[in-house]
Coordinates of C-alpha atoms in Angstrom, one line a residue:
M1 CA -8.3 29.7 -14.2
A2 CA -10.1 30.4 -17.4
I3 CA -11.0 26.9 -18.7
S4 CA -13.6 27.1 -21.5
N5 CA -15.4 29.5 -23.8
Q6 CA -18.2 27.0 -24.6
V7 CA -21.7 28.4 -24.6
S8 CA -23.5 25.3 -23.7
V9 CA -22.3 23.7 -20.4
K10 CA -22.9 20.0 -20.1
P11 CA -23.7 18.8 -16.6
L12 CA -21.5 16.2 -14.8
I13 CA -22.8 12.8 -13.9
T14 CA -24.6 12.9 -10.6
P15 CA -22.9 11.3 -7.5
Y16 CA -23.6 7.6 -7.0
G17 CA -26.9 7.3 -5.2
G18 CA -28.0 10.8 -6.4
S19 CA -26.3 13.1 -4.0
L20 CA -23.1 13.4 -1.9
V21 CA -23.2 12.1 1.6
E22 CA -21.5 14.8 3.7
L23 CA -21.0 14.4 7.4
A24 CA -19.4 17.6 8.7
V25 CA -21.3 19.4 11.5
A26 CA -22.2 23.1 11.2
D27 CA -19.5 25.5 12.1
A28 CA -21.6 26.8 15.0
E29 CA -21.6 23.4 16.7
I30 CA -17.9 22.7 16.5
Q31 CA -16.7 24.4 19.6
E32 CA -19.4 22.9 21.8
L33 CA -18.7 19.4 20.4
K34 CA -15.0 19.8 21.1
V35 CA -15.7 20.5 24.7
Y36 CA -18.1 17.7 24.9
A37 CA -15.7 15.2 23.2
G38 CA -13.2 16.0 26.0
R39 CA -15.4 14.0 28.4
L40 CA -15.8 11.0 26.1
P41 CA -13.8 7.8 25.8
T42 CA -11.3 8.0 22.9
I43 CA -10.6 5.7 20.0
Q44 CA -7.3 6.4 18.3
L45 CA -7.6 5.7 14.6
S46 CA -5.0 4.1 12.4
E47 CA -3.9 6.0 9.3
R48 CA -6.1 3.6 7.3
A49 CA -9.1 4.5 9.4
V50 CA -8.3 8.2 9.2
C51 CA -8.3 8.0 5.4
D52 CA -11.6 6.1 5.4
L53 CA -13.2 8.7 7.8
E54 CA -12.1 11.6 5.5
L55 CA -13.7 10.0 2.5
L56 CA -16.9 9.1 4.4
A57 CA -17.1 12.6 5.6
T58 CA -16.7 14.3 2.2
G59 CA -18.9 11.9 0.2
A60 CA -16.3 10.0 -1.7
F61 CA -17.9 6.8 -0.5
S62 CA -21.5 7.9 -1.3
P63 CA -24.0 6.4 -0.6
L64 CA -22.2 4.9 2.4
A65 CA -22.6 7.2 5.4
T66 CA -21.0 5.2 8.3
F67 CA -18.3 2.6 8.9
M68 CA -20.3 -0.5 8.0
G69 CA -22.6 -2.3 10.3
R70 CA -23.1 -6.0 10.2
T71 CA -25.8 -6.2 7.5
D72 CA -23.9 -3.9 5.1
Y73 CA -20.6 -5.7 5.8
E74 CA -21.9 -9.2 5.2
R75 CA -23.7 -8.3 2.0
V76 CA -20.6 -6.5 0.7
L77 CA -18.5 -9.6 1.4
H78 CA -20.9 -12.0 -0.4
E79 CA -22.6 -9.8 -3.1
M80 CA -20.6 -6.6 -3.4
R81 CA -23.7 -4.6 -2.4
L82 CA -24.8 -2.5 0.5
A83 CA -27.8 -3.8 2.4
R84 CA -30.2 -1.6 0.5
G85 CA -28.9 -2.6 -2.9
P86 CA -26.2 -0.3 -4.4
I87 CA -23.0 -1.7 -5.6
F88 CA -20.2 -1.4 -3.0
P89 CA -17.4 -4.0 -3.4
I90 CA -15.0 -3.2 -0.5
P91 CA -15.8 -3.3 3.3
V92 CA -15.2 0.0 5.0
T93 CA -15.1 -0.9 8.7
L94 CA -13.7 0.4 12.0
T95 CA -12.1 -2.3 14.1
V96 CA -11.4 -2.3 17.8
D97 CA -9.9 -4.8 20.3
A98 CA -12.2 -6.9 22.4
T99 CA -10.5 -5.2 25.4
S100 CA -11.3 -1.7 24.3
G101 CA -14.3 -1.3 26.6
V102 CA -16.5 0.1 23.8
R103 CA -20.2 -0.4 24.7
L104 CA -23.5 -0.1 22.7
D105 CA -25.2 3.3 22.7
Q106 CA -22.0 4.9 24.0
E107 CA -20.5 8.0 22.3
V108 CA -16.8 7.9 21.6
A109 CA -14.4 10.5 20.3
L110 CA -12.4 9.5 17.2
R111 CA -8.9 10.9 17.1
D112 CA -5.8 10.6 14.9
S113 CA -2.4 9.5 16.0
Q114 CA -1.6 13.0 17.2
N115 CA -4.7 13.0 19.4
E116 CA -6.5 15.5 17.1
L117 CA -10.2 15.3 17.4
L118 CA -11.9 14.3 14.1
A119 CA -15.4 13.0 14.9
I120 CA -17.8 11.7 17.5
M121 CA -19.5 8.3 16.9
T122 CA -22.6 7.0 18.6
V123 CA -21.9 3.2 18.8
T124 CA -25.1 1.4 17.6
E125 CA -23.4 -1.9 16.5
I126 CA -20.6 -4.1 17.8
Y127 CA -20.0 -7.3 16.0
E128 CA -17.3 -9.9 15.3
W129 CA -15.7 -10.4 11.9
D130 CA -13.7 -13.3 10.5
R131 CA -10.3 -12.5 9.0
A132 CA -10.1 -15.7 6.9
E133 CA -13.6 -15.1 5.4
L134 CA -12.8 -11.5 4.6
A135 CA -9.5 -12.4 3.0
E136 CA -11.0 -15.1 0.8
R137 CA -14.1 -13.1 -0.2
V138 CA -12.5 -9.7 -0.9
F139 CA -8.9 -10.5 -1.8
A140 CA -9.5 -14.1 -3.1
T141 CA -6.5 -15.3 -1.0
N142 CA -5.3 -16.0 2.5
D143 CA -1.7 -15.8 1.4
A144 CA 0.2 -13.7 3.9
R145 CA 2.3 -12.2 1.1
H146 CA -0.8 -10.1 0.3
P147 CA -0.2 -6.8 2.2
L148 CA -3.7 -6.5 3.6
V149 CA -3.9 -10.2 4.6
A150 CA -0.8 -9.7 6.6
E151 CA -1.9 -6.4 8.0
M152 CA -5.3 -7.7 9.1
S153 CA -3.5 -10.0 11.6
R154 CA -3.1 -6.9 13.8
W155 CA -6.6 -5.4 13.4
G156 CA -9.0 -5.6 16.3
K157 CA -11.4 -8.5 16.4
L158 CA -14.6 -6.4 16.6
N159 CA -16.2 -3.9 14.1
I160 CA -18.1 -1.0 15.5
S161 CA -20.6 1.2 13.6
G162 CA -22.9 4.1 14.2
P163 CA -23.8 7.7 13.2
L164 CA -20.8 10.1 12.7
R165 CA -20.6 13.8 13.5
V166 CA -17.4 14.9 11.8
I167 CA -15.8 17.9 13.5
A168 CA -12.6 18.2 11.4
L169 CA -10.9 16.6 8.5
P170 CA -7.4 15.3 9.0
R171 CA -4.7 18.0 8.8
R172 CA -2.7 17.7 5.5
Y173 CA 0.2 20.0 4.9
D174 CA 1.4 18.9 1.5
F175 CA 0.0 19.9 -1.9
R176 CA -2.9 21.8 -0.3
E177 CA -3.9 23.4 -3.5
L178 CA -4.5 19.9 -5.0
R179 CA -6.4 18.4 -2.1
M180 CA -10.0 18.8 -3.1
T181 CA -13.2 17.2 -1.7
P182 CA -15.7 15.6 -4.2
R183 CA -17.8 18.8 -4.0
E184 CA -14.7 21.0 -4.7
T185 CA -13.5 18.8 -7.5
R186 CA -16.9 18.8 -9.1
A187 CA -17.0 22.6 -9.0
R188 CA -13.7 22.8 -10.8
L189 CA -14.7 20.2 -13.4
E190 CA -17.9 22.1 -14.1
Q191 CA -15.9 25.1 -15.2
F192 CA -14.6 23.1 -18.1
G193 CA -18.1 22.8 -19.5
R194 CA -17.5 19.5 -21.2
G195 CA -19.7 17.0 -19.2
N196 CA -17.5 14.0 -19.9
V197 CA -14.7 13.3 -17.4
V198 CA -12.1 10.6 -17.7
A199 CA -10.5 9.5 -14.4
F200 CA -7.0 8.0 -14.3
Q201 CA -4.7 6.9 -11.5
T202 CA -1.4 5.1 -11.4
R203 CA 0.9 4.2 -8.5
N204 CA 3.8 5.1 -10.7
P205 CA 5.2 8.3 -12.2
L206 CA 3.6 9.1 -15.6
H207 CA 5.8 8.2 -18.5
R208 CA 5.3 9.2 -22.2
A209 CA 3.1 6.2 -22.9
H210 CA 0.7 7.1 -20.0
E211 CA 0.7 10.7 -21.3
E212 CA -0.4 9.5 -24.8
I213 CA -3.0 7.2 -23.4
T214 CA -4.6 9.8 -21.2
K215 CA -4.6 12.5 -23.8
R216 CA -6.2 10.2 -26.4
A217 CA -8.8 9.1 -23.8
A218 CA -9.9 12.7 -23.1
E219 CA -10.1 13.5 -26.8
Q220 CA -11.9 10.3 -27.6
V221 CA -14.9 11.3 -25.4
D222 CA -14.4 15.1 -25.9
G223 CA -13.9 15.3 -22.2
V224 CA -11.5 16.4 -19.4
L225 CA -8.9 14.2 -17.8
L226 CA -9.2 14.0 -14.0
L227 CA -5.6 12.9 -13.0
H228 CA -6.5 11.6 -9.6
P229 CA -3.5 9.9 -7.9
V230 CA -4.0 8.1 -4.6
V231 CA -2.0 9.8 -1.8
G232 CA -3.2 7.7 1.1
L233 CA -1.8 4.2 1.8
T234 CA -0.7 2.3 -1.3
K235 CA 1.5 -0.8 -1.7
P236 CA 4.6 -0.8 0.5
G237 CA 7.6 -0.2 -1.8
D238 CA 5.5 1.9 -4.3
V239 CA 6.9 5.2 -5.4
D240 CA 6.1 7.7 -2.6
H241 CA 3.3 10.1 -3.3
F242 CA 5.5 13.2 -3.0
T243 CA 7.6 12.0 -5.9
R244 CA 4.6 11.0 -8.0
V245 CA 2.7 14.3 -7.4
R246 CA 5.8 16.4 -8.2
S247 CA 6.1 14.6 -11.5
Y248 CA 2.3 14.9 -12.2
K249 CA 2.4 18.7 -11.5
T250 CA 5.2 19.3 -14.0
L251 CA 3.5 17.2 -16.7
A252 CA 0.1 18.9 -16.1
T253 CA 1.7 22.3 -16.4
N254 CA 4.0 21.7 -19.3
Y255 CA 2.6 19.0 -21.5
Y256 CA -1.2 19.0 -21.3
A257 CA -3.7 21.5 -22.7
P258 CA -5.0 23.5 -19.7
D259 CA -8.6 23.0 -20.8
R260 CA -8.2 19.2 -20.8
I261 CA -6.8 18.3 -17.4
L262 CA -7.5 18.7 -13.7
L263 CA -5.0 17.3 -11.2
S264 CA -6.5 16.5 -7.8
L265 CA -5.4 14.2 -5.0
L266 CA -7.4 11.2 -3.5
P267 CA -6.6 10.4 0.2
L268 CA -7.6 6.8 -0.2
A269 CA -6.2 3.9 1.7
M270 CA -5.9 1.2 -1.0
R271 CA -6.8 -2.4 -0.2
L272 CA -5.0 -3.9 -3.3
A273 CA -8.0 -6.0 -4.0
G274 CA -7.5 -6.2 -7.8
P275 CA -10.9 -6.5 -9.6
R276 CA -13.0 -5.5 -6.6
E277 CA -10.8 -2.5 -6.0
A278 CA -11.0 -1.4 -9.6
L279 CA -14.8 -1.4 -9.3
W280 CA -14.6 0.6 -6.0
H281 CA -12.2 3.1 -7.6
S282 CA -14.7 3.6 -10.5
L283 CA -17.6 4.2 -8.0
I284 CA -15.5 6.7 -6.0
R285 CA -14.5 8.6 -9.2
R286 CA -18.2 8.9 -10.1
N287 CA -18.6 10.8 -6.8
Y288 CA -15.8 13.1 -7.9
G289 CA -17.6 13.7 -11.2
A290 CA -16.1 11.2 -13.6
N291 CA -18.2 9.0 -16.0
Y292 CA -15.2 7.3 -17.6
M293 CA -12.3 5.4 -15.9
I294 CA -9.1 4.2 -17.5
I295 CA -8.4 0.7 -16.2
G296 CA -5.1 -0.9 -17.0
R297 CA -3.5 -4.3 -16.6
D298 CA -3.2 -5.5 -13.0
H299 CA -5.2 -2.6 -11.7
A300 CA -4.8 -2.4 -7.9
S301 CA -2.8 -5.6 -7.7
P302 CA -0.2 -6.2 -5.0
G303 CA 2.0 -8.2 -7.4
V304 CA 2.8 -11.9 -6.8
D305 CA 2.0 -14.4 -4.1
S306 CA 4.3 -16.6 -2.1
S307 CA 4.7 -19.0 -5.0
G308 CA 5.6 -16.2 -7.4
K309 CA 2.2 -16.2 -9.2
P310 CA 0.1 -13.0 -9.7
F311 CA -2.7 -12.6 -7.3
Y312 CA -5.1 -11.6 -10.0
G313 CA -5.4 -12.1 -13.8
P314 CA -4.0 -9.2 -15.8
Y315 CA -7.4 -8.2 -17.2
A316 CA -9.7 -9.3 -14.4
A317 CA -10.2 -5.8 -13.2
Q318 CA -11.3 -4.5 -16.6
G319 CA -13.7 -7.4 -16.9
L320 CA -15.4 -6.8 -13.5
V321 CA -15.8 -3.1 -14.0
Q322 CA -17.2 -3.6 -17.5
K323 CA -19.7 -6.1 -16.0
F324 CA -21.2 -3.5 -13.7
S325 CA -20.4 -0.4 -15.9
A326 CA -24.1 0.4 -16.8
E327 CA -25.2 0.1 -13.1
I328 CA -22.5 2.4 -11.7
G329 CA -22.6 4.7 -14.6
V330 CA -18.9 4.6 -15.3
T331 CA -17.6 3.4 -18.7
V332 CA -14.3 1.5 -18.8
L333 CA -11.6 2.8 -21.2
P334 CA -9.1 0.0 -21.4
F335 CA -5.5 0.9 -20.9
N336 CA -4.0 -0.7 -24.0
E337 CA -0.3 -1.2 -24.6
F338 CA 1.5 1.7 -26.4
V339 CA 4.9 1.4 -27.9
Y340 CA 7.3 4.1 -29.2
L341 CA 8.0 4.3 -33.0
P342 CA 11.5 5.7 -33.2
D343 CA 11.3 6.3 -37.0
E344 CA 8.3 8.5 -36.5
D345 CA 9.0 9.9 -33.0
R346 CA 5.6 9.1 -31.7
Y347 CA 3.6 6.5 -29.6
E348 CA 1.0 4.2 -31.0
E349 CA -1.2 1.3 -29.8
A350 CA 0.8 -2.0 -30.3
S351 CA -2.3 -3.6 -31.9
R352 CA -2.5 -0.9 -34.6
I353 CA 1.0 -1.2 -36.1
P354 CA 2.3 -3.7 -38.7
E355 CA 4.5 -6.5 -37.3
S356 CA 7.5 -5.3 -39.2
T357 CA 7.5 -1.8 -37.6
R358 CA 10.5 -0.9 -35.6
T359 CA 9.4 -0.2 -32.0
A360 CA 10.9 0.6 -28.6
S361 CA 9.6 0.0 -25.1
L362 CA 10.8 -0.4 -21.5
S363 CA 9.3 -2.6 -18.9
G364 CA 9.0 -1.5 -15.3
T365 CA 11.7 -4.0 -14.4
Q366 CA 14.0 -2.5 -17.0
V367 CA 13.3 1.0 -15.7
R368 CA 14.4 -0.1 -12.2
D369 CA 17.2 -2.6 -13.0
E370 CA 18.9 -1.0 -16.0
Y371 CA 18.4 2.6 -15.4
L372 CA 17.3 3.9 -11.9
Q373 CA 19.3 1.3 -9.9
N374 CA 22.4 2.0 -12.0
G375 CA 22.1 5.8 -11.9
K376 CA 21.6 5.8 -15.6
P377 CA 19.3 8.6 -17.1
L378 CA 16.0 7.4 -18.6
P379 CA 15.8 8.0 -22.3
S380 CA 13.8 11.1 -23.4
W381 CA 11.6 9.1 -25.7
F382 CA 10.4 7.1 -22.6
T383 CA 9.9 9.9 -20.0
R384 CA 10.0 13.7 -20.0
P385 CA 13.3 15.1 -18.8
E386 CA 11.7 16.9 -15.8
V387 CA 10.2 13.6 -14.6
A388 CA 13.6 11.8 -15.1
R389 CA 15.3 14.4 -12.9
I390 CA 12.7 14.0 -10.2
L391 CA 13.1 10.2 -10.2
A392 CA 16.9 10.5 -10.2
E393 CA 16.7 12.7 -7.1
T394 CA 14.4 10.3 -5.3
Y395 CA 15.9 7.0 -6.4
P396 CA 19.7 6.8 -6.2
P397 CA 21.5 3.7 -7.6
R398 CA 20.6 0.4 -5.9
H399 CA 23.9 0.2 -4.0
K400 CA 23.0 3.5 -2.3
Q401 CA 19.5 2.4 -1.4
G402 CA 18.4 0.9 1.9
V403 CA 18.1 -2.8 2.5
C404 CA 17.0 -5.1 5.3
I405 CA 18.5 -8.6 5.8
W406 CA 16.2 -10.4 8.1
F407 CA 17.4 -13.6 9.8
T408 CA 14.7 -16.0 11.1
G409 CA 15.0 -19.4 12.6
L410 CA 14.9 -21.3 15.9
S411 CA 16.7 -20.2 19.0
G412 CA 20.3 -21.5 18.7
A413 CA 20.0 -21.9 14.9
G414 CA 23.0 -19.6 14.3
K415 CA 21.3 -16.4 13.3
S416 CA 23.3 -14.0 15.5
T417 CA 26.6 -15.6 14.7
T418 CA 26.1 -15.3 10.9
A419 CA 24.6 -11.8 11.3
E420 CA 27.7 -10.7 13.2
I421 CA 30.0 -11.9 10.5
L422 CA 27.8 -10.5 7.7
T423 CA 27.8 -7.1 9.5
V424 CA 31.6 -6.9 9.3
R425 CA 31.7 -8.0 5.7
L426 CA 29.1 -5.3 4.8
Q427 CA 31.2 -2.7 6.5
E428 CA 34.2 -4.0 4.5
H429 CA 32.2 -3.2 1.3
G430 CA 31.5 0.4 2.5
R431 CA 28.0 -0.1 3.9
Q432 CA 27.1 1.5 7.3
V433 CA 25.1 -1.1 9.2
T434 CA 22.6 -1.1 12.0
V435 CA 22.1 -4.4 13.8
L436 CA 18.8 -5.2 15.5
D437 CA 19.3 -8.5 17.4
G438 CA 16.2 -10.0 19.0
D439 CA 17.7 -10.3 22.5
V440 CA 19.2 -6.8 22.5
V441 CA 15.9 -5.3 21.3
R442 CA 14.0 -7.0 24.1
T443 CA 16.4 -5.4 26.6
H444 CA 16.1 -1.8 25.2
L445 CA 13.0 -1.4 23.0
S446 CA 10.6 -4.1 24.2
R447 CA 11.4 -4.3 27.9
G448 CA 8.3 -5.6 29.8
L449 CA 6.9 -7.6 26.9
G450 CA 6.1 -11.2 27.6
F451 CA 6.3 -14.3 25.4
D452 CA 2.7 -14.9 24.4
K453 CA 1.8 -14.6 20.8
E454 CA 0.5 -11.0 21.1
D455 CA 3.7 -9.8 22.8
R456 CA 5.9 -11.7 20.4
D457 CA 4.2 -10.2 17.4
L458 CA 4.4 -6.7 19.0
N459 CA 8.2 -7.2 19.5
I460 CA 8.7 -8.2 15.9
R461 CA 6.7 -5.3 14.6
R462 CA 8.7 -2.9 16.7
I463 CA 11.9 -4.3 15.1
G464 CA 10.2 -4.1 11.7
F465 CA 9.1 -0.5 12.3
V466 CA 12.7 0.6 13.2
A467 CA 14.1 -1.4 10.3
A468 CA 11.7 0.2 7.9
E469 CA 12.7 3.7 8.9
I470 CA 16.4 2.8 8.5
V471 CA 15.8 1.4 5.1
R472 CA 13.6 4.4 4.1
H473 CA 16.5 6.7 4.8
G474 CA 19.0 4.6 2.8
G475 CA 20.5 2.6 5.5
T476 CA 21.4 -1.1 5.8
V477 CA 19.9 -3.0 8.7
V478 CA 20.6 -6.6 9.8
C479 CA 17.9 -8.1 12.0
A480 CA 18.2 -11.4 13.8
A481 CA 15.1 -12.6 15.7
V482 CA 13.3 -15.9 16.0
S483 CA 10.2 -14.2 14.5
P484 CA 8.3 -17.5 14.5
Y485 CA 5.0 -16.5 12.8
R486 CA 4.8 -16.3 9.1
A487 CA 2.1 -13.6 8.9
T488 CA 4.1 -11.3 11.2
R489 CA 7.2 -11.7 9.1
N490 CA 5.2 -10.9 6.0
D491 CA 3.7 -7.9 7.7
V492 CA 7.3 -6.6 8.3
R493 CA 8.2 -7.4 4.7
N494 CA 5.3 -5.1 3.7
M495 CA 6.3 -2.4 6.1
I496 CA 9.8 -2.3 4.6
G497 CA 8.9 -3.0 0.9
A498 CA 9.3 -6.4 -0.6
D499 CA 12.0 -5.3 -3.0
R500 CA 14.3 -4.2 -0.1
F501 CA 13.6 -7.1 2.3
I502 CA 15.8 -10.2 2.2
E503 CA 14.5 -13.0 4.3
V504 CA 17.2 -15.4 5.4
F505 CA 15.9 -18.7 6.8
V506 CA 18.5 -20.3 9.1
D507 CA 17.3 -23.8 8.7
T508 CA 18.8 -25.7 11.6
P509 CA 17.2 -28.9 13.0
I510 CA 15.8 -28.5 16.5
E511 CA 18.0 -31.3 17.8
E512 CA 21.1 -29.4 16.8
C513 CA 19.7 -26.2 18.4
E514 CA 19.2 -28.1 21.6
R515 CA 22.7 -29.5 21.4
R516 CA 24.2 -25.9 21.1
D517 CA 22.0 -24.5 23.9
T518 CA 24.6 -23.6 26.6
K519 CA 22.0 -21.7 28.7
G520 CA 19.7 -24.8 28.9
M521 CA 16.6 -22.9 27.7
Y522 CA 15.3 -25.9 25.7
A523 CA 15.7 -28.2 28.7
K524 CA 13.8 -25.8 30.9
A525 CA 11.1 -25.5 28.3
R526 CA 10.8 -29.3 28.1
R527 CA 10.5 -29.5 31.9
G528 CA 7.7 -26.9 31.7
E529 CA 9.7 -24.3 33.5
I530 CA 9.4 -21.9 30.5
K531 CA 6.1 -21.6 28.7
N532 CA 5.5 -20.7 25.0
F533 CA 9.0 -21.7 23.9
T534 CA 9.3 -21.8 20.1
G535 CA 9.9 -25.3 18.8
V536 CA 8.8 -27.0 22.1
D537 CA 5.3 -25.8 23.1
D538 CA 4.8 -23.0 20.6
P539 CA 5.1 -23.5 16.8
Y540 CA 7.7 -22.1 14.4
E541 CA 6.3 -21.4 11.0
P542 CA 9.2 -21.7 8.5
P543 CA 9.2 -19.3 5.5
Q544 CA 7.7 -20.8 2.4
H545 CA 9.8 -18.8 -0.1
P546 CA 12.7 -17.1 1.6
E547 CA 15.2 -15.2 -0.5
I548 CA 18.0 -17.2 1.1
K549 CA 18.0 -20.5 3.0
L550 CA 21.1 -21.4 5.1
I551 CA 22.2 -24.8 6.4
T552 CA 24.4 -24.4 9.5
V553 CA 25.2 -28.1 10.0
G554 CA 28.3 -28.5 7.9
P555 CA 28.9 -25.1 6.3
L556 CA 30.8 -22.6 8.5
P557 CA 29.2 -19.2 9.4
E558 CA 31.8 -17.4 7.3
E559 CA 30.6 -19.4 4.2
N560 CA 27.0 -18.6 4.9
A561 CA 27.8 -14.9 5.3
G562 CA 29.5 -15.2 1.9
L563 CA 26.4 -16.6 0.3
I564 CA 24.4 -13.6 1.5
L565 CA 27.0 -11.2 0.2
E566 CA 26.8 -12.9 -3.2
H567 CA 23.0 -12.4 -3.2
L568 CA 23.4 -8.8 -2.3
I569 CA 26.0 -8.3 -5.1
R570 CA 23.7 -10.1 -7.7
N571 CA 20.8 -7.8 -6.7
R572 CA 23.1 -4.7 -6.8
F573 CA 22.7 -3.8 -3.2
L574 CA 26.5 -4.1 -3.1
Q575 CA 29.0 -3.3 -5.7
S576 CA 31.4 -6.0 -6.7
A577 CA 35.1 -5.6 -6.2
S578 CA 35.5 -4.8 -9.9
E579 CA 33.1 -1.9 -9.8

């Protein structure tokens, strides 16, 4: 692509630390190492660890060169710096279970979920880490509604570290022409000849206001826009990256000057750590060649906590990046509010127009609730028609989207009875329903699991995984399981997406549950014949803020099922009889 006719080419900012850390072995070594790796113990990486390994290998995390050892890890937690001093606000670690058998000075093969060999690690450190400390230091919360706080409950208890020999990057089959390493991205940016590069990411499709902001930012610094969406793990329930990238491609092709934009993808596993993550994103973008970063409200925020309050202040991310801007060499360009001026058919910063000016704007809630969930086209002043069509294809009206109704409560509380009635009523409303009952799942999906905490968690996560797949494909799933642990339920909420997960707490006193127990399970538990029985010798952690709370002493199951139907209709997962 011919980008620029400028005579004087301005150099890009150097990578953070002076040069890119690149860990790939020479081509001549690959075959020999593949054979050698076949004799080594294997560690199968999670998708999060695969993303981290890819960015370590290509230099996106420069100057970091390994999964963090103890000294780096502890200083990052407390000071947001690597042991030798450079800013690095987020821990990048590789966790393993204590039972993994990994030993010091051992070499291990790192493989993905398909058993593809990615790297060989020489294990030089093994150390314990503290979940609560990491959560408080990095995420500033231990609230299990934070997706990473919930996810960490299933991470291994040990971190391992050591030199890496990267044999292959993960195989990616989508948007290959847009998947560029830091070195490749820099080479493309250098062709523009401008020197200044403005990085921008969003977890949403780009609307007209975003378009205006990014164009003005690039013009303001006489630079190039690096449109750099995250295509690794983001927040559960976010717009999927396929939809986002399709919309970005059409905008970049049709609505931006070709000498002002480069679209490239970032395979990052987000932590949703708000201010710390914004600083991390800025550091990473420097490694890709950017010296400016657009930071908006609530950057990298997971939303609200269990009490409905935001995890982070709206401008906390901007403030932290500005504090360290000079040190990391990336200048913050604040993402200010833009509004549409209907009388002039243009966008302008809200702070720069007289109070009497007629304006138009749509919130994210309005976009979802008034337009997408009702199958109503988005107005052309708000989003480009090509983007509106892509969103309409991906997001049908709410009553055609998937939803999970998750019953939780003590054994004998009445979960299955109410779920059975609800299932019939949902079918009456035209919904096809899958029922995942805890007892039935244990017979077919979780046969062989015991009743200790680890196996209970695994059983619930299996139910959650199946439920998430059903919801993702537009289905309705009703789950009825004791699911006693709050963190595990919140982990399932995050798998499915908080906006499609309805937690129903069947709040029945344990005395009533014991009275209803025809199988005598509670009596056996109290005699010690059954161990780890929820409510007797193992705790039940009630939801703090369930979407629905049911009382089963007094109200009939049919009435409780009716309450859930009313909630589904109010939230447009079902159409009312008049629609």
